[in-house]
Amino acid sequence: MDILYLLIPLSVILVLMILAGLWWAIYQGQFESVEQEGERIFRND
Amino acid sequence: MSTNSSTLPDMASHVLLDDPQEWAAFGRLRRPAGSGTQDAVAGQAVHGALAEVSPDAVWESNVVLEGMHCAACALTIEDALRSVPGVEQVDVSAATHRARVVWRSSRVLPSQWMAAVQKAGYRALPAMDSHARAQRQRENRRALWRWLVAGFCMMQVMMYAWPAYVAQPGDLTGEMEQLLRWASWVLTLPVVFFACGPFFTSALRDIRLRRVSMDLPVALGMAITFVVSTAGTFDPAGIFGREVYFDSLTMFVFFLLTGRWLELRLRDRTAGALEAVMNRLPDSVERRGADGVFARVVTRRLAVGDTIRVLPGEAFPADGCITSGSTQSDEALLTGESTPVARPLGSQVTAGSYNLQAPVEVRVEGVGGQTRFAQILALMESASLQKPRLAQLADRIARPFLLAVLLAAGLAVAWWWPSDPGHALMVGVAVLIVTCPCALSLATPVAMLTAAGTLARHGVLVRNLQGLEALASVDTLVFDKTGTLTRDGMAVQAVRCAPGLTRDDALALAATLARQSMHPASRAIVAAASEASARWNAVDLREDAGLGLTAEIHDARGTVPPRMLRLGSARHAGVAAQNGGEALQVVLSEQGSDGQFAELARFDMIEDVRSEAADVVRALQQAGVAVQILSGDRLGAVQRVAAQAGISRAKGECSPQDKLAALQDLQAQGRQVAMVGDGLNDGPVLAGANVSFAFGRSVPLAQARADFVVLGGSLSLVPQTVLLARRTLRVVRQNLGWAVGYNALCVPLALVGWMPAWLAGLGMALSSLLVVLNAARLSRALHGVEVSALNLPEQAKATVRMTSASPSSLDPA
């Protein structure tokens, strides 16, 4: 049971880290043109 | 002009817009000062106007508004702009977040009225430039980010709330419960202070400006819930008790943001047909420089006389003439027809149509406001800014309704306070959150704009949104011209030949003469002859206007001596007239050596009624609409067309006054009349009808004075539009009914305390979402009409993607 005292604060930190990842993805424009990101591999440059 | 230091950077960019050269980029000259015509001429030659910008002129500018959340904001912005001296007219559309501002350049400058918008707490950006688009992207990203923060934190807060709900007394130690509450509180912080940001900022703005809008009750609700829960966490013995509502709070924030996010996406997709069309012109284009080398320049720099190269998959940026190469183009936007049109060397191309096949070089003949594309845009844009009657009504109700809700919430709190202050506040919160005047004010415009977008995709422009309401109740449809039912010209219905002559021979002989003439009957005979006959040559051809043709025919093979032939009316051909029924007759005769005429063949001509006309009339009659013709043409011709199209009531030889009188007669009988004409020289008649259609193929769009302009030639769009208008009105009625019913049911439930806060949030989000979703049903393709406008062939699509993805080196000069 005592481990919960550590795990609950850890879960808070984990959520904040996942949110940071989402922030990166959104502002990289990953969600704007889903097709275009996938097609990048076909491009020559 | 305000010189608030915090707004200085924005002000600086607005001041750039005070340069008259920039005004044409986001608006157009309404009229030079002095000339008193009120009619805005859409697509006025902006470039011509630039040459002589007078200091005192009336401009009409379009701006994108940022920070608008609901219909009440539209009223605020309108008020703010109207209070600026020099601004003459303002229309703000809540559904598209756009405004049309008419202002006088001698009294006010764009930076000044934009500053007024800013002072009201919003931002105005000039429409149709890349800046506005970038802004929109930033707004979209932030909305998505807020939604994700709310969603993620909500999930985790639910986890922390779970033990408190299921634990038996004694299961959960005091410290553990306190830890869970703290964890919930920490994860609620980003939700309240970041994800709810827009609600709070607009609520604060409302308070500062002493007015009520939709976000005020919602923000109040959130703030109260957060304060009560925080007090419960850190001071369980305090006045608000020890209950916490972090799960309810995060949940209804998430629901609200979900509703807003989906609403935003749907609106962009459905009612945003306008924007899809506007983005259709490419940003940049390859122009041939003085040295003969093609370089990319921004489209706005194009001028008449430039030569540009357009690759397959690209849209033509300007009207012009092909000077090298040949291709096919997709003109679906301009005509609603999906079949690609061949565009050989030397033919005209129009801005906004897609090049499908091969790279071509085009000499630019029209740019900017001169293009037909710009005229179509101007029409669509002005329609999207109109407020239909029902929407105005809803807007007027929204404000007193909100005040009543605030009052009711206050009373509810006062009523419950003595028994349990914490519970009393949560009842108040539920009342504040559950009310939804947004659904009420969105109900009409969303549906009508969606319908207008669908029609635009099929090639019908709605000039007047109110026309949709009128069209839904139409029970009589009058064709104002036989020309709308027929193609230009005639067709050969039957050929009766003299003995010894086949049909093909007769047509070949007649076509040899007819090829030299522009008369509709001649054109029909040429069209009917299977192919050009190389055998006969017409020599010494003479045309007697209104009668017919005479010529000497030589046989190229030399087997037959030259023949004297006549083609025309029976009198001209020198033979006896025959009663050929309704049809017009053309006779081919040969003059023998004795000077007597012998009949070779007789052609029965009919007006070339559109193949779909009969089906259209039947479809209209099935929909309960009576069809009539009132035409200025000869009675006989009108009756022939009516018979072929299956119209029983037809009146010919009508003067415009007769038509108007007949129209008023019908209206006096209580009928709702729709008029279909060409929209040009039948203005008064079209205006007299309850609702009007114009076929805009040959008409300058800006002059068409009808509620609906059909861009292509397809008649079948008329019954489709009628049916869509009926569906639209049905959706509007459903939406209004739902919005009123929802509020009437939920507000009392919340008042008596039967509505928990999370359910209130869900209800509110769903109610406005349902309205938008219901309207989205109208964006389905019209039944039986090819959808085309935005569907390119696969190959062209791929090319579009590739070209848009490749880095383009813009030449800023």
Coordinates of C-alpha atoms in Angstrom, one line a residue, chain B residues 32-578:
Chain B
P32 CA -16.1 56.8 -55.8
A33 CA -17.5 59.6 -53.7
G34 CA -20.1 61.7 -55.4
S35 CA -21.7 59.2 -57.7
G36 CA -24.8 58.3 -55.9
T37 CA -25.5 54.7 -57.0
Q38 CA -26.2 52.6 -54.0
D39 CA -25.7 49.4 -55.9
A40 CA -22.4 47.8 -55.2
V41 CA -21.0 46.5 -58.4
A42 CA -19.3 43.3 -57.5
G43 CA -16.0 42.6 -59.2
Q44 CA -15.5 46.2 -60.1
A45 CA -12.2 46.6 -61.7
V46 CA -10.1 47.1 -58.6
H47 CA -7.0 47.7 -60.7
G48 CA -8.6 50.4 -62.7
A49 CA -9.7 52.0 -59.5
L50 CA -6.2 51.9 -58.0
A51 CA -5.0 54.1 -60.8
E52 CA -7.0 57.0 -59.4
V53 CA -7.8 56.4 -55.8
S54 CA -9.6 59.5 -54.8
P55 CA -9.2 60.7 -51.2
D56 CA -12.9 60.4 -50.6
A57 CA -14.2 57.0 -51.7
V58 CA -16.3 54.3 -50.1
W59 CA -14.6 51.0 -49.6
E60 CA -16.0 47.7 -48.7
S61 CA -13.5 45.5 -46.7
N62 CA -13.7 42.0 -45.5
V63 CA -12.0 41.0 -42.3
V64 CA -11.6 37.8 -40.4
L65 CA -12.5 38.1 -36.7
E66 CA -10.6 36.3 -34.0
G67 CA -11.9 35.7 -30.5
M68 CA -15.5 35.2 -31.4
H69 CA -17.3 32.5 -29.5
C70 CA -20.9 32.9 -30.1
A71 CA -23.6 34.9 -31.7
A72 CA -23.7 37.6 -29.0
C73 CA -20.1 38.5 -29.9
A74 CA -21.3 39.4 -33.4
L75 CA -23.6 42.0 -32.0
T76 CA -20.9 43.5 -29.8
I77 CA -18.5 43.8 -32.7
E78 CA -21.2 45.3 -34.9
D79 CA -21.9 47.9 -32.2
A80 CA -18.2 48.7 -31.8
L81 CA -17.7 49.2 -35.5
R82 CA -20.9 51.2 -36.0
S83 CA -19.8 53.7 -33.3
V84 CA -16.7 54.6 -35.3
P85 CA -17.4 57.8 -37.3
G86 CA -16.9 57.1 -41.1
V87 CA -18.0 53.5 -40.9
E88 CA -21.2 53.3 -42.9
Q89 CA -22.3 49.7 -42.8
V90 CA -21.3 46.6 -40.8
D91 CA -22.3 43.0 -41.2
V92 CA -20.8 40.5 -38.8
S93 CA -21.4 36.8 -39.4
A94 CA -21.2 34.6 -36.3
A95 CA -21.2 31.5 -38.4
T96 CA -18.2 32.3 -40.5
H97 CA -16.4 34.7 -38.2
R98 CA -16.2 37.3 -40.9
A99 CA -17.2 40.9 -41.2
R100 CA -18.0 43.2 -44.0
V101 CA -17.2 46.8 -43.3
V102 CA -18.2 49.7 -45.5
W103 CA -16.2 52.8 -44.8
R104 CA -15.4 56.2 -46.2
S105 CA -11.7 56.8 -46.8
S106 CA -12.0 60.5 -46.1
R107 CA -13.2 60.1 -42.6
V108 CA -11.6 56.9 -41.3
L109 CA -8.7 54.6 -42.0
P110 CA -8.6 50.8 -41.6
S111 CA -6.3 51.0 -38.7
Q112 CA -8.9 53.1 -36.8
W113 CA -11.8 50.8 -37.2
M114 CA -9.6 47.8 -36.6
A115 CA -8.5 49.4 -33.4
A116 CA -12.2 49.7 -32.4
V117 CA -12.6 46.0 -32.9
Q118 CA -9.6 45.5 -30.7
K119 CA -10.9 47.7 -28.0
A120 CA -14.0 45.6 -27.9
G121 CA -11.8 42.7 -27.1
Y122 CA -11.4 41.0 -30.5
R123 CA -9.0 41.0 -33.4
A124 CA -9.8 41.9 -37.0
L125 CA -7.5 40.6 -39.7
P126 CA -7.8 41.5 -43.3
A127 CA -9.4 38.6 -45.1
M128 CA -8.0 36.7 -48.0
D129 CA -4.3 37.0 -47.2
S130 CA -1.9 34.5 -45.9
H131 CA -1.6 36.3 -42.6
A132 CA -5.2 35.5 -41.8
R133 CA -4.7 31.9 -42.8
A134 CA -1.6 31.5 -40.6
Q135 CA -3.6 33.1 -37.8
R136 CA -6.4 30.6 -38.3
Q137 CA -3.9 27.7 -38.1
R138 CA -2.4 29.0 -34.9
E139 CA -6.0 29.3 -33.4
N140 CA -6.8 25.7 -34.5
R141 CA -3.6 24.4 -32.9
R142 CA -4.3 26.1 -29.7
A143 CA -7.9 24.9 -29.6
L144 CA -6.7 21.3 -30.2
W145 CA -4.0 21.6 -27.5
R146 CA -6.5 23.0 -25.0
W147 CA -8.9 20.1 -25.8
L148 CA -6.1 17.5 -25.3
V149 CA -5.0 19.0 -22.0
A150 CA -8.5 19.0 -20.7
G151 CA -9.1 15.4 -21.9
F152 CA -5.9 14.0 -20.5
C153 CA -6.2 15.6 -17.1
M154 CA -9.9 14.6 -17.0
M155 CA -9.0 10.9 -17.4
Q156 CA -6.4 11.0 -14.6
V157 CA -8.6 13.0 -12.2
M158 CA -11.3 10.3 -12.8
M159 CA -8.8 7.7 -11.6
Y160 CA -8.1 9.7 -8.5
A161 CA -11.8 10.2 -7.8
W162 CA -12.6 6.5 -8.2
P163 CA -11.4 5.2 -4.7
A164 CA -13.5 7.9 -2.9
Y165 CA -16.6 6.7 -4.6
V166 CA -16.2 2.9 -4.1
A167 CA -14.4 2.8 -0.7
Q168 CA -16.4 1.6 2.3
P169 CA -16.1 3.7 5.4
G170 CA -12.7 3.0 7.0
D171 CA -11.1 1.5 3.7
L172 CA -9.4 4.7 2.8
T173 CA -7.0 6.3 5.3
G174 CA -7.2 10.0 5.8
E175 CA -3.8 10.6 4.4
M176 CA -4.5 8.6 1.3
E177 CA -7.7 10.5 0.6
Q178 CA -5.9 13.8 1.1
L179 CA -3.1 12.7 -1.3
L180 CA -5.7 11.8 -3.9
R181 CA -7.3 15.2 -3.5
W182 CA -4.1 17.0 -3.8
A183 CA -3.2 15.0 -7.0
S184 CA -6.6 15.9 -8.4
W185 CA -6.1 19.5 -7.5
V186 CA -2.7 19.6 -9.2
L187 CA -4.1 18.2 -12.5
T188 CA -7.1 20.5 -12.3
L189 CA -4.9 23.5 -12.3
P190 CA -3.9 23.2 -16.0
V191 CA -7.5 22.6 -16.9
V192 CA -8.8 25.6 -15.2
F193 CA -6.0 28.0 -15.9
F194 CA -5.1 26.9 -19.4
A195 CA -7.8 24.9 -21.0
C196 CA -10.6 27.2 -19.7
G197 CA -8.6 30.3 -20.7
P198 CA -10.9 31.4 -23.6
F199 CA -14.0 31.2 -21.3
F200 CA -12.4 33.3 -18.7
T201 CA -10.9 35.9 -21.0
S202 CA -14.1 36.5 -22.8
A203 CA -16.0 36.6 -19.5
L204 CA -13.7 39.1 -18.1
R205 CA -14.0 41.2 -21.3
D206 CA -17.8 41.1 -20.9
I207 CA -17.6 42.2 -17.3
R208 CA -15.3 45.1 -18.2
L209 CA -17.6 46.2 -21.0
R210 CA -20.7 45.6 -18.8
R211 CA -22.5 43.2 -21.0
V212 CA -23.7 39.6 -21.1
S213 CA -22.5 36.9 -23.4
M214 CA -22.6 33.1 -23.5
D215 CA -19.2 32.7 -21.8
L216 CA -20.0 34.6 -18.7
P217 CA -22.3 32.0 -17.0
V218 CA -20.0 29.2 -18.1
A219 CA -16.9 30.9 -16.6
L220 CA -18.8 31.8 -13.4
G221 CA -19.8 28.1 -13.1
M222 CA -16.2 26.9 -13.5
A223 CA -14.8 29.5 -11.1
I224 CA -17.4 28.6 -8.4
T225 CA -16.8 24.9 -8.8
F226 CA -13.0 25.3 -8.6
V227 CA -13.3 27.6 -5.5
V228 CA -15.7 25.2 -3.7
S229 CA -13.5 22.2 -4.4
T230 CA -10.2 23.9 -3.5
A231 CA -11.8 25.0 -0.2
G232 CA -12.9 21.4 0.3
T233 CA -9.4 20.1 -0.2
F234 CA -7.4 22.6 1.9
D235 CA -10.0 23.6 4.5
P236 CA -12.5 20.7 5.0
A237 CA -13.9 22.3 8.0
G238 CA -14.8 25.5 6.2
I239 CA -18.2 26.9 5.2
F240 CA -18.3 25.1 1.8
G241 CA -18.0 21.7 3.4
R242 CA -15.5 18.9 2.5
E243 CA -17.0 17.8 -0.8
V244 CA -14.8 18.1 -3.9
Y245 CA -16.0 18.3 -7.5
F246 CA -12.7 18.0 -9.4
D247 CA -14.1 15.2 -11.5
S248 CA -17.2 17.1 -12.4
L249 CA -15.2 20.2 -13.2
T250 CA -12.7 18.6 -15.5
M251 CA -15.4 16.5 -17.1
F252 CA -17.7 19.4 -18.1
V253 CA -14.7 21.5 -19.3
F254 CA -13.8 18.6 -21.5
F255 CA -17.3 18.2 -22.8
L256 CA -17.6 21.9 -23.5
L257 CA -14.3 22.0 -25.3
T258 CA -15.2 18.9 -27.3
G259 CA -18.4 20.5 -28.4
R260 CA -16.6 23.6 -29.4
W261 CA -13.8 21.8 -31.2
L262 CA -16.2 19.6 -33.2
E263 CA -18.3 22.6 -34.0
L264 CA -15.2 24.4 -35.3
R265 CA -14.3 21.5 -37.5
L266 CA -17.8 21.0 -38.8
R267 CA -18.2 24.6 -39.6
D268 CA -14.9 24.7 -41.4
R269 CA -15.9 21.7 -43.4
T270 CA -19.5 22.4 -44.3
A271 CA -20.3 26.1 -44.2
G272 CA -16.6 26.7 -45.1
A273 CA -17.2 25.9 -48.7
L274 CA -16.5 29.5 -49.3
E275 CA -13.1 29.3 -47.8
A276 CA -12.3 26.2 -49.8
V277 CA -13.2 28.1 -52.9
M278 CA -11.2 31.1 -51.9
N279 CA -8.1 29.1 -51.4
R280 CA -8.5 27.8 -54.9
L281 CA -6.3 30.4 -56.6
P282 CA -2.7 29.4 -56.2
D283 CA -0.5 31.7 -54.0
S284 CA 2.3 31.8 -56.6
V285 CA 2.6 31.2 -60.3
E286 CA 5.4 30.9 -62.8
R287 CA 5.7 34.0 -64.8
R288 CA 7.9 34.6 -67.8
G289 CA 10.3 37.5 -67.1
A290 CA 11.8 39.9 -69.6
D291 CA 14.6 37.5 -70.2
G292 CA 12.2 34.7 -71.2
V293 CA 12.9 32.6 -68.1
F294 CA 10.0 31.5 -65.9
A295 CA 10.2 32.5 -62.3
R296 CA 7.8 32.1 -59.5
V297 CA 6.0 35.2 -58.3
V298 CA 3.1 35.8 -56.0
T299 CA -0.2 35.7 -57.8
R300 CA -1.1 39.3 -56.7
R301 CA 1.8 40.6 -58.8
L302 CA 0.3 39.4 -62.0
A303 CA -0.8 42.0 -64.5
V304 CA -2.7 41.9 -67.8
G305 CA -0.3 40.9 -70.6
D306 CA 2.0 38.7 -68.6
T307 CA 2.7 35.2 -69.8
I308 CA 2.5 32.5 -67.2
R309 CA 3.0 28.7 -67.2
V310 CA 0.4 26.5 -65.5
L311 CA 1.3 22.9 -64.8
P312 CA -1.3 20.1 -64.7
G313 CA -3.0 19.9 -61.3
E314 CA -2.6 23.6 -60.7
A315 CA -5.5 26.1 -60.8
F316 CA -5.4 28.9 -63.3
P317 CA -4.6 32.1 -61.3
A318 CA -6.1 34.5 -63.8
D319 CA -8.4 34.7 -66.9
G320 CA -6.4 34.3 -70.1
C321 CA -5.8 32.8 -73.5
I322 CA -3.7 29.8 -74.1
T323 CA -0.6 30.7 -76.2
S324 CA 1.2 27.4 -76.2
G325 CA 0.1 23.8 -75.6
S326 CA -3.3 22.4 -75.2
T327 CA -5.0 20.8 -72.3
Q328 CA -8.3 19.9 -70.6
S329 CA -9.6 22.0 -67.7
D330 CA -12.0 21.3 -64.9
E331 CA -14.4 24.2 -64.7
A332 CA -16.7 22.6 -62.2
L333 CA -16.6 25.7 -59.9
L334 CA -17.7 27.9 -62.7
T335 CA -20.4 25.8 -64.2
G336 CA -21.1 22.9 -61.8
E337 CA -20.3 20.5 -64.6
S338 CA -17.7 17.8 -63.9
T339 CA -16.9 16.8 -67.4
P340 CA -13.4 18.1 -68.3
V341 CA -13.5 20.7 -71.1
A342 CA -11.0 20.6 -73.9
R343 CA -8.9 23.8 -74.1
P344 CA -6.9 23.8 -77.3
L345 CA -4.4 26.4 -78.3
G346 CA -5.9 29.9 -78.5
S347 CA -8.9 29.2 -76.3
Q348 CA -9.9 31.0 -73.2
V349 CA -9.3 29.7 -69.7
T350 CA -10.9 31.1 -66.5
A351 CA -9.3 31.7 -63.1
G352 CA -10.2 29.1 -60.5
S353 CA -10.6 26.2 -63.0
Y354 CA -8.0 23.4 -62.9
N355 CA -5.6 22.5 -65.5
L356 CA -5.9 18.7 -65.8
Q357 CA -3.7 17.4 -68.6
A358 CA -0.6 19.2 -69.8
P359 CA 1.5 22.2 -69.0
V360 CA 0.3 25.3 -70.9
E361 CA 1.4 28.9 -71.3
V362 CA -1.3 31.5 -70.9
R363 CA -1.4 35.1 -71.7
V364 CA -3.1 36.9 -68.8
E365 CA -6.1 38.9 -69.9
G366 CA -7.9 39.5 -66.6
V367 CA -6.7 39.5 -63.0
G368 CA -8.1 40.2 -59.6
G369 CA -11.5 41.6 -59.5
Q370 CA -12.0 41.5 -63.2
T371 CA -12.2 37.7 -63.3
R372 CA -15.4 35.8 -63.3
F373 CA -14.0 33.9 -60.3
A374 CA -13.8 37.1 -58.3
Q375 CA -17.4 37.9 -59.2
I376 CA -18.5 34.5 -58.0
L377 CA -16.6 35.0 -54.7
A378 CA -18.1 38.4 -54.2
L379 CA -21.6 37.0 -54.6
M380 CA -20.9 34.1 -52.2
E381 CA -19.3 36.3 -49.7
S382 CA -22.0 38.8 -49.5
A383 CA -24.6 36.0 -49.1
S384 CA -22.7 34.4 -46.3
L385 CA -22.8 37.6 -44.3
Q386 CA -26.5 38.1 -44.5
K387 CA -28.6 37.4 -41.4
P388 CA -31.8 35.6 -42.3
R389 CA -35.0 36.8 -40.6
L390 CA -35.1 33.8 -38.2
A391 CA -31.5 34.3 -37.1
Q392 CA -32.1 37.9 -36.3
L393 CA -35.1 36.9 -34.1
A394 CA -32.9 34.4 -32.2
D395 CA -30.2 37.0 -31.7
R396 CA -32.7 39.4 -30.1
I397 CA -33.9 36.7 -27.7
A398 CA -30.4 35.6 -26.6
R399 CA -29.5 38.6 -24.5
P400 CA -32.6 38.8 -22.2
F401 CA -32.5 35.1 -22.0
L402 CA -29.0 35.1 -20.6
L403 CA -29.8 37.8 -18.0
A404 CA -32.8 35.7 -16.9
V405 CA -30.5 32.7 -16.4
L406 CA -28.0 34.7 -14.3
L407 CA -30.9 35.9 -12.2
A408 CA -32.4 32.4 -11.8
A409 CA -29.0 31.0 -10.8
G410 CA -28.7 33.6 -8.2
L411 CA -32.1 32.9 -6.8
A412 CA -31.5 29.2 -6.7
V413 CA -28.3 29.7 -4.7
A414 CA -30.1 32.0 -2.3
W415 CA -32.9 29.4 -1.9
W416 CA -30.6 26.5 -1.1
W417 CA -27.9 28.4 0.9
P418 CA -29.5 28.0 4.4
S419 CA -29.5 24.3 4.2
D420 CA -26.1 23.6 2.6
P421 CA -23.9 26.4 1.1
G422 CA -21.7 23.9 -0.9
H423 CA -24.7 22.2 -2.4
A424 CA -26.4 25.6 -3.1
L425 CA -23.4 26.8 -5.1
M426 CA -23.4 23.6 -7.1
V427 CA -27.0 24.0 -8.0
G428 CA -26.3 27.5 -9.2
V429 CA -23.3 26.1 -11.2
A430 CA -25.6 23.6 -12.9
V431 CA -28.1 26.3 -13.9
L432 CA -25.3 28.5 -15.3
I433 CA -23.8 25.7 -17.3
V434 CA -26.8 24.0 -18.7
T435 CA -28.3 27.0 -20.5
C436 CA -27.4 27.2 -24.1
P437 CA -28.6 30.2 -26.1
C438 CA -25.8 29.2 -28.6
A439 CA -27.9 26.4 -30.0
L440 CA -30.7 29.0 -30.5
S441 CA -28.6 31.5 -32.3
L442 CA -26.7 28.9 -34.4
A443 CA -29.9 27.1 -35.4
T444 CA -30.8 29.2 -38.5
P445 CA -27.5 30.5 -39.9
V446 CA -25.7 27.2 -39.7
A447 CA -28.4 25.4 -41.6
M448 CA -28.8 28.0 -44.3
L449 CA -25.0 28.5 -44.8
T450 CA -24.6 24.7 -45.1
A451 CA -27.3 24.6 -47.7
A452 CA -25.7 27.5 -49.6
G453 CA -22.4 25.8 -49.5
T454 CA -23.9 22.6 -51.0
L455 CA -25.6 24.6 -53.7
A456 CA -22.4 26.4 -54.5
R457 CA -20.6 23.0 -55.0
H458 CA -23.2 22.1 -57.5
G459 CA -23.0 25.4 -59.4
V460 CA -25.9 27.4 -57.8
L461 CA -25.0 30.6 -56.1
V462 CA -27.3 31.8 -53.4
R463 CA -27.3 35.6 -53.5
N464 CA -29.9 36.0 -50.8
L465 CA -30.1 33.6 -47.9
Q466 CA -33.7 34.7 -47.2
G467 CA -34.5 33.3 -50.6
L468 CA -34.1 29.8 -49.2
E469 CA -37.0 30.4 -46.8
A470 CA -39.2 31.8 -49.6
L471 CA -38.3 29.0 -52.0
A472 CA -39.3 26.3 -49.5
S473 CA -42.9 27.5 -49.6
V474 CA -43.1 28.0 -53.4
D475 CA -46.0 26.3 -55.1
T476 CA -45.8 27.8 -58.6
L477 CA -42.8 28.1 -60.9
V478 CA -42.9 30.3 -63.9
F479 CA -40.4 30.1 -66.7
D480 CA -39.9 33.6 -67.9
K481 CA -38.3 32.7 -71.2
T482 CA -38.6 29.8 -73.6
G483 CA -34.8 30.2 -73.9
T484 CA -34.3 28.7 -70.4
L485 CA -36.0 25.5 -71.6
T486 CA -34.3 25.2 -74.9
R487 CA -30.7 25.2 -76.1
D488 CA -29.9 28.0 -78.4
G489 CA -31.3 27.1 -81.8
M490 CA -33.2 24.3 -83.4
A491 CA -33.0 20.6 -84.3
V492 CA -34.1 18.5 -87.2
Q493 CA -37.0 16.4 -86.1
A494 CA -37.8 14.5 -89.3
V495 CA -36.7 14.4 -92.9
R496 CA -39.2 13.5 -95.7
C497 CA -37.5 12.9 -99.0
A498 CA -38.7 12.8 -102.5
P499 CA -38.6 9.2 -104.1
G500 CA -35.1 8.1 -105.1
L501 CA -33.3 10.2 -102.5
T502 CA -32.0 8.9 -99.2
R503 CA -32.1 10.8 -95.9
D504 CA -28.3 11.1 -95.8
D505 CA -28.1 12.4 -99.4
A506 CA -30.8 14.9 -98.7
L507 CA -29.0 16.1 -95.6
A508 CA -25.7 16.2 -97.4
L509 CA -27.1 18.3 -100.2
A510 CA -28.9 20.7 -97.8
A511 CA -25.8 21.0 -95.5
T512 CA -23.7 22.0 -98.5
L513 CA -25.9 25.1 -98.8
A514 CA -26.5 25.5 -95.1
R515 CA -22.9 25.5 -94.1
Q516 CA -22.6 29.1 -95.4
S517 CA -25.4 30.4 -93.3
M518 CA -25.7 31.4 -89.6
H519 CA -29.5 30.9 -89.4
P520 CA -30.5 28.6 -86.6
A521 CA -32.3 26.3 -89.1
S522 CA -29.1 26.1 -91.2
R523 CA -27.0 25.3 -88.1
A524 CA -29.4 22.5 -87.2
I525 CA -29.2 20.9 -90.7
V526 CA -25.4 21.1 -90.6
A527 CA -25.5 19.5 -87.2
A528 CA -27.8 16.7 -88.4
A529 CA -25.7 15.9 -91.5
S530 CA -23.5 13.1 -90.5
E531 CA -20.3 14.5 -91.9
A532 CA -19.0 17.0 -94.3
S533 CA -19.7 15.7 -97.8
A534 CA -16.7 16.2 -100.1
R535 CA -18.7 15.6 -103.2
W536 CA -20.7 18.8 -103.5
N537 CA -19.4 22.4 -103.8
A538 CA -21.7 25.3 -103.5
V539 CA -21.0 28.0 -106.0
D540 CA -22.5 31.5 -106.3
L541 CA -24.5 31.2 -103.1
R542 CA -27.0 33.8 -102.2
E543 CA -28.9 34.3 -99.0
D544 CA -32.3 36.0 -98.9
A545 CA -32.7 37.1 -95.3
G546 CA -35.6 35.5 -93.7
L547 CA -36.4 33.3 -96.7
G548 CA -33.6 31.0 -97.6
L549 CA -30.6 30.1 -99.6
T550 CA -30.0 29.7 -103.4
A551 CA -26.9 28.2 -104.9
E552 CA -25.4 26.3 -107.8
I553 CA -24.1 22.9 -106.7
H554 CA -21.1 21.3 -108.5
D555 CA -20.3 17.7 -108.3
A556 CA -16.6 17.2 -107.5
R557 CA -16.7 13.8 -109.2
G558 CA -18.0 15.4 -112.4
T559 CA -20.7 12.8 -113.0
V560 CA -23.7 15.1 -112.5
P561 CA -24.1 18.4 -114.3
P562 CA -24.3 21.5 -112.0
R563 CA -27.7 21.8 -110.2
M564 CA -29.6 24.9 -109.0
L565 CA -30.8 24.3 -105.5
R566 CA -32.9 26.3 -103.1
L567 CA -33.2 25.8 -99.3
G568 CA -35.7 27.7 -97.2
S569 CA -39.3 28.3 -96.6
A570 CA -41.8 26.7 -98.9
R571 CA -42.4 30.0 -100.7
H572 CA -38.7 30.5 -101.2
A573 CA -38.3 27.0 -102.5
G574 CA -41.2 27.5 -104.9
V575 CA -43.3 24.6 -103.8
A576 CA -46.7 24.4 -102.1
A577 CA -46.8 24.7 -98.3
Q578 CA -47.9 21.7 -96.4

